[in-house]
PDB file of C-alpha atoms in Angstrom:
ATOM      1  CA  ARG A  33      -0.020   0.049   0.041  1.00 71.00           C
ATOM      2  CA  LYS A  34       1.530   3.334  -0.966  1.00 81.00           C
ATOM      3  CA  GLU A  35       2.064   5.912   2.048  1.00 89.00           C
ATOM      4  CA  VAL A  36       0.291   8.743   0.147  1.00 94.00           C
ATOM      5  CA  GLU A  37      -2.476   8.173  -2.527  1.00 94.00           C
ATOM      6  CA  GLN A  38      -3.580  11.075  -4.743  1.00 95.00           C
ATOM      7  CA  ASP A  39      -5.831  11.145  -7.919  1.00 89.00           C
ATOM      8  CA  PRO A  40      -3.676  12.107 -10.866  1.00 86.00           C
ATOM      9  CA  GLY A  41      -6.009  13.594 -12.836  1.00 87.00           C
ATOM     10  CA  PRO A  42      -5.563  15.067 -15.229  1.00 93.00           C
ATOM     11  CA  PHE A  43      -7.908  18.103 -14.222  1.00 94.00           C
ATOM     12  CA  ASN A  44      -9.002  20.304 -16.799  1.00 97.00           C
ATOM     13  CA  VAL A  45     -11.125  23.529 -15.875  1.00 97.00           C
ATOM     14  CA  PRO A  46     -12.231  26.810 -17.501  1.00 98.00           C
ATOM     15  CA  GLU A  47     -10.461  29.989 -15.883  1.00 98.00           C
ATOM     16  CA  GLY A  48     -12.472  31.076 -12.856  1.00 98.00           C
ATOM     17  CA  ALA A  49     -13.468  27.620 -11.689  1.00 98.00           C
ATOM     18  CA  THR A  50     -13.149  26.157  -8.556  1.00 98.00           C
ATOM     19  CA  VAL A  51     -11.099  22.965  -8.156  1.00 97.00           C
ATOM     20  CA  ALA A  52     -10.264  20.535  -5.339  1.00 96.00           C
ATOM     21  CA  PHE A  53      -7.665  18.098  -4.836  1.00 95.00           C
ATOM     22  CA  ASN A  54      -7.611  15.279  -2.505  1.00 94.00           C
ATOM     23  CA  CYS A  55      -5.118  12.803  -1.038  1.00 95.00           C
ATOM     24  CA  THR A  56      -4.846  10.109   1.616  1.00 96.00           C
ATOM     25  CA  TYR A  57      -2.066   8.938   4.026  1.00 94.00           C
ATOM     26  CA  SER A  58      -1.647   5.556   5.171  1.00 92.00           C
ATOM     27  CA  ASN A  59       0.826   6.301   8.271  1.00 87.00           C
ATOM     28  CA  SER A  60      -1.072   7.331  11.334  1.00 84.00           C
ATOM     29  CA  ALA A  61       2.278   9.113  13.069  1.00 83.00           C
ATOM     30  CA  SER A  62       2.456  11.132  10.110  1.00 84.00           C
ATOM     31  CA  GLN A  63       3.011  14.829  11.494  1.00 83.00           C
ATOM     32  CA  SER A  64       3.366  17.391   8.614  1.00 89.00           C
ATOM     33  CA  PHE A  65       1.634  18.063   5.843  1.00 93.00           C
ATOM     34  CA  PHE A  66       2.130  20.029   2.625  1.00 95.00           C
ATOM     35  CA  TRP A  67       0.987  20.765  -0.822  1.00 97.00           C
ATOM     36  CA  TYR A  68       3.697  21.700  -3.296  1.00 98.00           C
ATOM     37  CA  ARG A  69       3.167  22.917  -6.905  1.00 98.00           C
ATOM     38  CA  GLN A  70       5.682  21.769  -9.689  1.00 98.00           C
ATOM     39  CA  ASP A  71       5.828  23.368 -13.191  1.00 97.00           C
ATOM     40  CA  CYS A  72       6.992  21.359 -16.170  1.00 94.00           C
ATOM     41  CA  ARG A  73      10.652  20.877 -16.050  1.00 92.00           C
ATOM     42  CA  LYS A  74      11.028  22.814 -12.678  1.00 95.00           C
ATOM     43  CA  GLU A  75      11.643  21.978  -9.214  1.00 97.00           C
ATOM     44  CA  PRO A  76       8.227  21.618  -6.582  1.00 97.00           C
ATOM     45  CA  LYS A  77       8.009  24.751  -4.827  1.00 97.00           C
ATOM     46  CA  LEU A  78       6.126  24.662  -1.209  1.00 96.00           C
ATOM     47  CA  LEU A  79       2.591  26.029  -1.874  1.00 97.00           C
ATOM     48  CA  MET A  80       1.236  25.380   1.474  1.00 94.00           C
ATOM     49  CA  SER A  81       1.823  23.797   4.735  1.00 92.00           C
ATOM     50  CA  VAL A  82      -1.409  21.863   6.082  1.00 93.00           C
ATOM     51  CA  TYR A  83      -2.494  23.002   9.595  1.00 86.00           C
ATOM     52  CA  SER A  84      -5.054  20.470  11.543  1.00 87.00           C
ATOM     53  CA  SER A  85      -7.530  23.754  12.034  1.00 87.00           C
ATOM     54  CA  GLY A  86      -7.371  24.355   7.866  1.00 88.00           C
ATOM     55  CA  ASN A  87      -5.701  27.178   6.617  1.00 93.00           C
ATOM     56  CA  GLU A  88      -6.174  29.608   3.800  1.00 95.00           C
ATOM     57  CA  ASP A  89      -3.591  31.651   1.338  1.00 95.00           C
ATOM     58  CA  GLY A  90      -5.682  33.877  -0.808  1.00 97.00           C
ATOM     59  CA  ARG A  91      -7.919  31.732  -3.454  1.00 98.00           C
ATOM     60  CA  PHE A  92      -6.227  28.687  -1.799  1.00 98.00           C
ATOM     61  CA  THR A  93      -7.399  26.456   1.309  1.00 97.00           C
ATOM     62  CA  ALA A  94      -5.946  23.459   2.566  1.00 97.00           C
ATOM     63  CA  GLN A  95      -7.789  21.267   4.964  1.00 96.00           C
ATOM     64  CA  LEU A  96      -6.438  18.364   7.255  1.00 95.00           C
ATOM     65  CA  ASN A  97      -8.710  15.222   8.542  1.00 93.00           C
ATOM     66  CA  ARG A  98      -6.548  13.452  10.752  1.00 92.00           C
ATOM     67  CA  ALA A  99      -9.241  10.991  11.797  1.00 92.00           C
ATOM     68  CA  SER A 100      -9.863  10.181   8.162  1.00 93.00           C
ATOM     69  CA  GLN A 101      -5.942  10.563   7.439  1.00 93.00           C
ATOM     70  CA  TYR A 102      -7.065  13.033   4.371  1.00 93.00           C
ATOM     71  CA  ILE A 103      -5.743  16.178   3.231  1.00 96.00           C
ATOM     72  CA  SER A 104      -7.502  18.379   0.594  1.00 96.00           C
ATOM     73  CA  LEU A 105      -6.400  21.608  -1.378  1.00 97.00           C
ATOM     74  CA  LEU A 106      -9.178  24.038  -3.006  1.00 97.00           C
ATOM     75  CA  ILE A 107      -8.199  26.439  -5.534  1.00 98.00           C
ATOM     76  CA  ARG A 108     -11.097  29.189  -6.224  1.00 98.00           C
ATOM     77  CA  ASP A 109     -11.344  31.522  -9.128  1.00 98.00           C
ATOM     78  CA  SER A 110      -8.599  29.213 -11.242  1.00 98.00           C
ATOM     79  CA  LYS A 111      -6.349  31.460 -13.389  1.00 98.00           C
ATOM     80  CA  LEU A 112      -4.188  30.324 -16.253  1.00 98.00           C
ATOM     81  CA  SER A 113      -0.924  30.388 -13.997  1.00 98.00           C
ATOM     82  CA  ASP A 114      -2.257  27.735 -11.739  1.00 98.00           C
ATOM     83  CA  SER A 115      -1.904  25.387 -14.577  1.00 98.00           C
ATOM     84  CA  ALA A 116       0.893  23.059 -12.973  1.00 97.00           C
ATOM     85  CA  THR A 117       1.067  19.540 -10.879  1.00 97.00           C
ATOM     86  CA  TYR A 118       0.066  19.584  -7.565  1.00 98.00           C
ATOM     87  CA  LEU A 119       1.833  17.330  -4.950  1.00 97.00           C
ATOM     88  CA  CYS A 120       0.647  16.242  -1.602  1.00 96.00           C
ATOM     89  CA  VAL A 121       3.602  15.043   0.473  1.00 95.00           C
ATOM     90  CA  VAL A 122       3.288  13.920   4.331  1.00 93.00           C
ATOM     91  CA  ASN A 123       6.308  13.987   6.692  1.00 89.00           C
ATOM     92  CA  ILE A 124       7.006  11.548   9.441  1.00 81.00           C
ATOM     93  CA  ILE A 125       9.867  13.044  11.585  1.00 69.00           C
ATOM     94  CA  THR A 126      11.185   9.863  12.233  1.00 70.00           C
ATOM     95  CA  GLY A 127      14.265   9.452  10.044  1.00 64.00           C
ATOM     96  CA  ASN A 128      13.204  12.748   8.194  1.00 76.00           C
ATOM     97  CA  GLN A 129      11.177  11.002   5.701  1.00 83.00           C
ATOM     98  CA  PHE A 130       8.802  12.830   3.265  1.00 90.00           C
ATOM     99  CA  TYR A 131       6.654  10.570   1.063  1.00 92.00           C
ATOM    100  CA  PHE A 132       5.144  12.376  -2.125  1.00 95.00           C
ATOM    101  CA  GLY A 133       1.936  11.635  -3.731  1.00 95.00           C
ATOM    102  CA  THR A 134       1.683  10.778  -7.168  1.00 95.00           C
ATOM    103  CA  GLY A 135       0.686  14.341  -8.174  1.00 95.00           C
ATOM    104  CA  THR A 136      -2.295  15.952  -9.777  1.00 95.00           C
ATOM    105  CA  SER A 137      -1.988  17.693 -13.015  1.00 96.00           C
ATOM    106  CA  LEU A 138      -4.346  20.602 -13.645  1.00 97.00           C
ATOM    107  CA  THR A 139      -4.422  22.715 -16.443  1.00 97.00           C
ATOM    108  CA  VAL A 140      -6.686  25.821 -16.576  1.00 98.00           C
ATOM    109  CA  ILE A 141      -8.355  26.490 -20.127  1.00 97.00           C
ATOM    110  CA  PRO A 142      -9.179  30.113 -21.370  1.00 95.00           C
TER     111      PRO A 142
ATOM    112  CA  ASP B  49      16.194  33.369   2.394  1.00 64.00           C
ATOM    113  CA  THR B  50      14.744  29.842   1.405  1.00 70.00           C
ATOM    114  CA  GLU B  51      17.353  29.314  -1.301  1.00 91.00           C
ATOM    115  CA  VAL B  52      18.818  25.954  -2.337  1.00 97.00           C
ATOM    116  CA  THR B  53      21.524  26.137  -4.906  1.00 97.00           C
ATOM    117  CA  GLN B  54      22.507  23.264  -7.271  1.00 98.00           C
ATOM    118  CA  THR B  55      25.354  22.840  -9.867  1.00 97.00           C
ATOM    119  CA  PRO B  56      25.782  22.467 -12.616  1.00 98.00           C
ATOM    120  CA  LYS B  57      22.021  23.004 -14.181  1.00 97.00           C
ATOM    121  CA  HIS B  58      22.681  20.503 -16.803  1.00 98.00           C
ATOM    122  CA  LEU B  59      24.993  17.591 -17.196  1.00 97.00           C
ATOM    123  CA  VAL B  60      25.693  15.202 -20.032  1.00 97.00           C
ATOM    124  CA  MET B  61      28.272  12.517 -19.266  1.00 95.00           C
ATOM    125  CA  GLY B  62      29.501   9.052 -21.027  1.00 92.00           C
ATOM    126  CA  MET B  63      29.054   5.986 -19.309  1.00 92.00           C
ATOM    127  CA  THR B  64      32.666   5.547 -18.672  1.00 91.00           C
ATOM    128  CA  ASN B  65      32.586   9.292 -17.015  1.00 92.00           C
ATOM    129  CA  LYS B  66      32.951  10.381 -13.383  1.00 96.00           C
ATOM    130  CA  LYS B  67      31.290  13.649 -12.338  1.00 97.00           C
ATOM    131  CA  SER B  68      29.796  15.105  -9.206  1.00 98.00           C
ATOM    132  CA  LEU B  69      26.810  17.059  -8.428  1.00 98.00           C
ATOM    133  CA  LYS B  70      26.766  20.017  -6.128  1.00 98.00           C
ATOM    134  CA  CYS B  71      24.256  21.632  -3.253  1.00 98.00           C
ATOM    135  CA  GLU B  72      24.156  23.989  -1.096  1.00 98.00           C
ATOM    136  CA  GLN B  73      22.001  25.793   1.373  1.00 97.00           C
ATOM    137  CA  HIS B  74      22.731  28.547   4.040  1.00 91.00           C
ATOM    138  CA  MET B  75      19.160  28.194   6.040  1.00 92.00           C
ATOM    139  CA  GLY B  76      20.993  26.214   8.850  1.00 91.00           C
ATOM    140  CA  HIS B  77      18.840  23.006   7.726  1.00 92.00           C
ATOM    141  CA  ARG B  78      20.161  19.934   9.742  1.00 91.00           C
ATOM    142  CA  ALA B  79      18.540  17.600   6.837  1.00 92.00           C
ATOM    143  CA  MET B  80      19.420  17.252   3.465  1.00 94.00           C
ATOM    144  CA  TYR B  81      18.019  14.906   0.472  1.00 96.00           C
ATOM    145  CA  TRP B  82      18.731  13.658  -2.867  1.00 97.00           C
ATOM    146  CA  TYR B  83      15.965  12.838  -4.882  1.00 97.00           C
ATOM    147  CA  LYS B  84      15.755  11.180  -8.680  1.00 98.00           C
ATOM    148  CA  GLN B  85      12.701  12.467 -10.803  1.00 97.00           C
ATOM    149  CA  LYS B  86      11.791  10.885 -14.229  1.00 97.00           C
ATOM    150  CA  ALA B  87       9.326  12.700 -16.607  1.00 94.00           C
ATOM    151  CA  LYS B  88       5.625  13.011 -15.075  1.00 91.00           C
ATOM    152  CA  LYS B  89       6.693  11.047 -11.915  1.00 94.00           C
ATOM    153  CA  PRO B  90       6.781  12.550  -8.367  1.00 95.00           C
ATOM    154  CA  PRO B  91      10.362  12.514  -6.836  1.00 96.00           C
ATOM    155  CA  GLU B  92      11.728   9.499  -5.609  1.00 95.00           C
ATOM    156  CA  LEU B  93      13.943   9.514  -2.458  1.00 94.00           C
ATOM    157  CA  MET B  94      17.596   8.362  -2.867  1.00 96.00           C
ATOM    158  CA  PHE B  95      19.359   9.529   0.337  1.00 96.00           C
ATOM    159  CA  VAL B  96      18.868  11.415   3.812  1.00 93.00           C
ATOM    160  CA  TYR B  97      21.441  13.041   5.515  1.00 94.00           C
ATOM    161  CA  SER B  98      20.727  14.291   9.112  1.00 90.00           C
ATOM    162  CA  TYR B  99      23.293  16.321  10.812  1.00 91.00           C
ATOM    163  CA  GLU B 100      25.857  15.522   8.416  1.00 94.00           C
ATOM    164  CA  LYS B 101      25.451  11.499   8.792  1.00 93.00           C
ATOM    165  CA  LEU B 102      23.715   9.040   6.222  1.00 94.00           C
ATOM    166  CA  SER B 103      20.513   8.426   7.925  1.00 89.00           C
ATOM    167  CA  ILE B 104      18.643   6.934   4.600  1.00 88.00           C
ATOM    168  CA  ASN B 105      20.009   5.143   1.723  1.00 90.00           C
ATOM    169  CA  GLU B 106      16.868   3.861  -0.228  1.00 89.00           C
ATOM    170  CA  SER B 107      18.750   1.040  -2.039  1.00 91.00           C
ATOM    171  CA  VAL B 108      20.220   2.913  -4.193  1.00 95.00           C
ATOM    172  CA  PRO B 109      23.096   1.347  -6.834  1.00 96.00           C
ATOM    173  CA  SER B 110      26.675   2.145  -5.751  1.00 95.00           C
ATOM    174  CA  ARG B 111      27.503   4.106  -9.004  1.00 96.00           C
ATOM    175  CA  PHE B 112      26.002   7.168  -6.926  1.00 98.00           C
ATOM    176  CA  SER B 113      27.773   8.061  -3.782  1.00 97.00           C
ATOM    177  CA  PRO B 114      26.623  10.676  -1.429  1.00 98.00           C
ATOM    178  CA  GLU B 115      28.768  12.982   0.423  1.00 97.00           C
ATOM    179  CA  CYS B 116      28.082  15.253   3.045  1.00 97.00           C
ATOM    180  CA  PRO B 117      31.250  17.609   3.549  1.00 95.00           C
ATOM    181  CA  ASN B 118      29.676  20.175   6.110  1.00 94.00           C
ATOM    182  CA  SER B 119      25.948  20.753   7.178  1.00 91.00           C
ATOM    183  CA  SER B 120      25.398  23.435   4.253  1.00 96.00           C
ATOM    184  CA  LEU B 121      26.993  21.249   1.660  1.00 97.00           C
ATOM    185  CA  LEU B 122      25.811  17.877   0.021  1.00 98.00           C
ATOM    186  CA  ASN B 123      27.600  16.505  -3.025  1.00 98.00           C
ATOM    187  CA  LEU B 124      26.464  13.471  -5.299  1.00 98.00           C
ATOM    188  CA  HIS B 125      29.452  11.452  -6.819  1.00 98.00           C
ATOM    189  CA  LEU B 126      28.485   9.391 -10.160  1.00 97.00           C
ATOM    190  CA  HIS B 127      30.592   6.947 -11.650  1.00 95.00           C
ATOM    191  CA  ALA B 128      29.501   4.179 -14.481  1.00 94.00           C
ATOM    192  CA  LEU B 129      26.024   5.533 -14.815  1.00 95.00           C
ATOM    193  CA  GLN B 130      23.660   3.872 -17.448  1.00 96.00           C
ATOM    194  CA  PRO B 131      21.337   5.484 -19.496  1.00 96.00           C
ATOM    195  CA  GLU B 132      18.314   4.754 -17.559  1.00 96.00           C
ATOM    196  CA  ASP B 133      19.817   6.992 -14.638  1.00 97.00           C
ATOM    197  CA  SER B 134      19.186   9.823 -16.994  1.00 98.00           C
ATOM    198  CA  ALA B 135      16.846  12.220 -15.029  1.00 98.00           C
ATOM    199  CA  LEU B 136      16.401  15.406 -12.724  1.00 98.00           C
ATOM    200  CA  TYR B 137      18.220  15.158  -9.514  1.00 98.00           C
ATOM    201  CA  LEU B 138      16.973  17.412  -6.921  1.00 98.00           C
ATOM    202  CA  CYS B 139      18.722  18.253  -3.769  1.00 98.00           C
ATOM    203  CA  ALA B 140      16.358  19.491  -0.466  1.00 96.00           C
ATOM    204  CA  SER B 141      16.855  20.641   2.678  1.00 95.00           C
ATOM    205  CA  SER B 142      14.655  20.698   5.982  1.00 91.00           C
ATOM    206  CA  GLU B 143      15.282  22.015   9.478  1.00 87.00           C
ATOM    207  CA  GLY B 144      15.055  18.036  10.571  1.00 77.00           C
ATOM    208  CA  LEU B 145      13.222  19.186  13.706  1.00 71.00           C
ATOM    209  CA  ALA B 146       9.971  17.950  15.338  1.00 64.00           C
ATOM    210  CA  GLY B 147       7.054  20.406  14.141  1.00 63.00           C
ATOM    211  CA  VAL B 148       5.981  21.775  10.973  1.00 62.00           C
ATOM    212  CA  ASN B 149       9.443  20.507   8.757  1.00 80.00           C
ATOM    213  CA  GLU B 150       9.034  22.145   5.624  1.00 89.00           C
ATOM    214  CA  GLN B 151      11.270  20.917   2.992  1.00 93.00           C
ATOM    215  CA  TYR B 152      12.905  23.343   0.066  1.00 95.00           C
ATOM    216  CA  PHE B 153      14.216  22.041  -3.219  1.00 97.00           C
ATOM    217  CA  GLY B 154      17.110  23.296  -5.303  1.00 97.00           C
ATOM    218  CA  PRO B 155      16.299  23.859  -9.186  1.00 97.00           C
ATOM    219  CA  GLY B 156      17.759  20.573  -9.833  1.00 97.00           C
ATOM    220  CA  THR B 157      20.760  19.113 -12.426  1.00 98.00           C
ATOM    221  CA  ARG B 158      19.318  17.670 -15.651  1.00 98.00           C
ATOM    222  CA  LEU B 159      21.166  14.928 -16.276  1.00 98.00           C
ATOM    223  CA  THR B 160      21.879  12.798 -19.731  1.00 97.00           C
ATOM    224  CA  VAL B 161      23.756   9.544 -19.794  1.00 97.00           C
ATOM    225  CA  THR B 162      25.020   8.671 -23.185  1.00 94.00           C
TER     226      THR B 162
END
């Protein structure tokens, strides 16, 4: 069983749409949770850390459900520049291990 | 400053060559990582250094040899690579402490083995 499961998509949405990505993790000892964005042929860049109470940064909202071992990312009012692959990442502090989902591809269409 | 730097940006090497990839961070992070990433796949962990000691080796072939000369530097020595080793090699660092432990990536070295 994979540590982190993520729907690979692709998601093709029109500009202005709201889109949600989901991710589940298997290890209940997981301590930190993140969403990264990766553009084609570039490195992953940290988009948001995900806190237990949920957190919002502009058009982006991240939520964590520890009981269901589930993380989500909501993007409102999608822009063309949001087109990228979104990676769900889980950290287990023991061994400083980070586990990656497969990534979800998003294309925002004019 | 959340910058991780990597050199070179691009590298083409033959199967008999020896080369090294370099990574540097000045964020005081105590954990550093090497990942390999193939197209349309997530990064695949190779090595983790924690407090300058190798803590994880994900069964990486010995033709890849990591080195951590000090807390800011991480090298990956390459020797006798195969064409299937062609990939983007990413270095990353994190605080290595309990709590929210964000990981920052360098821009990567795009390696082609001919």
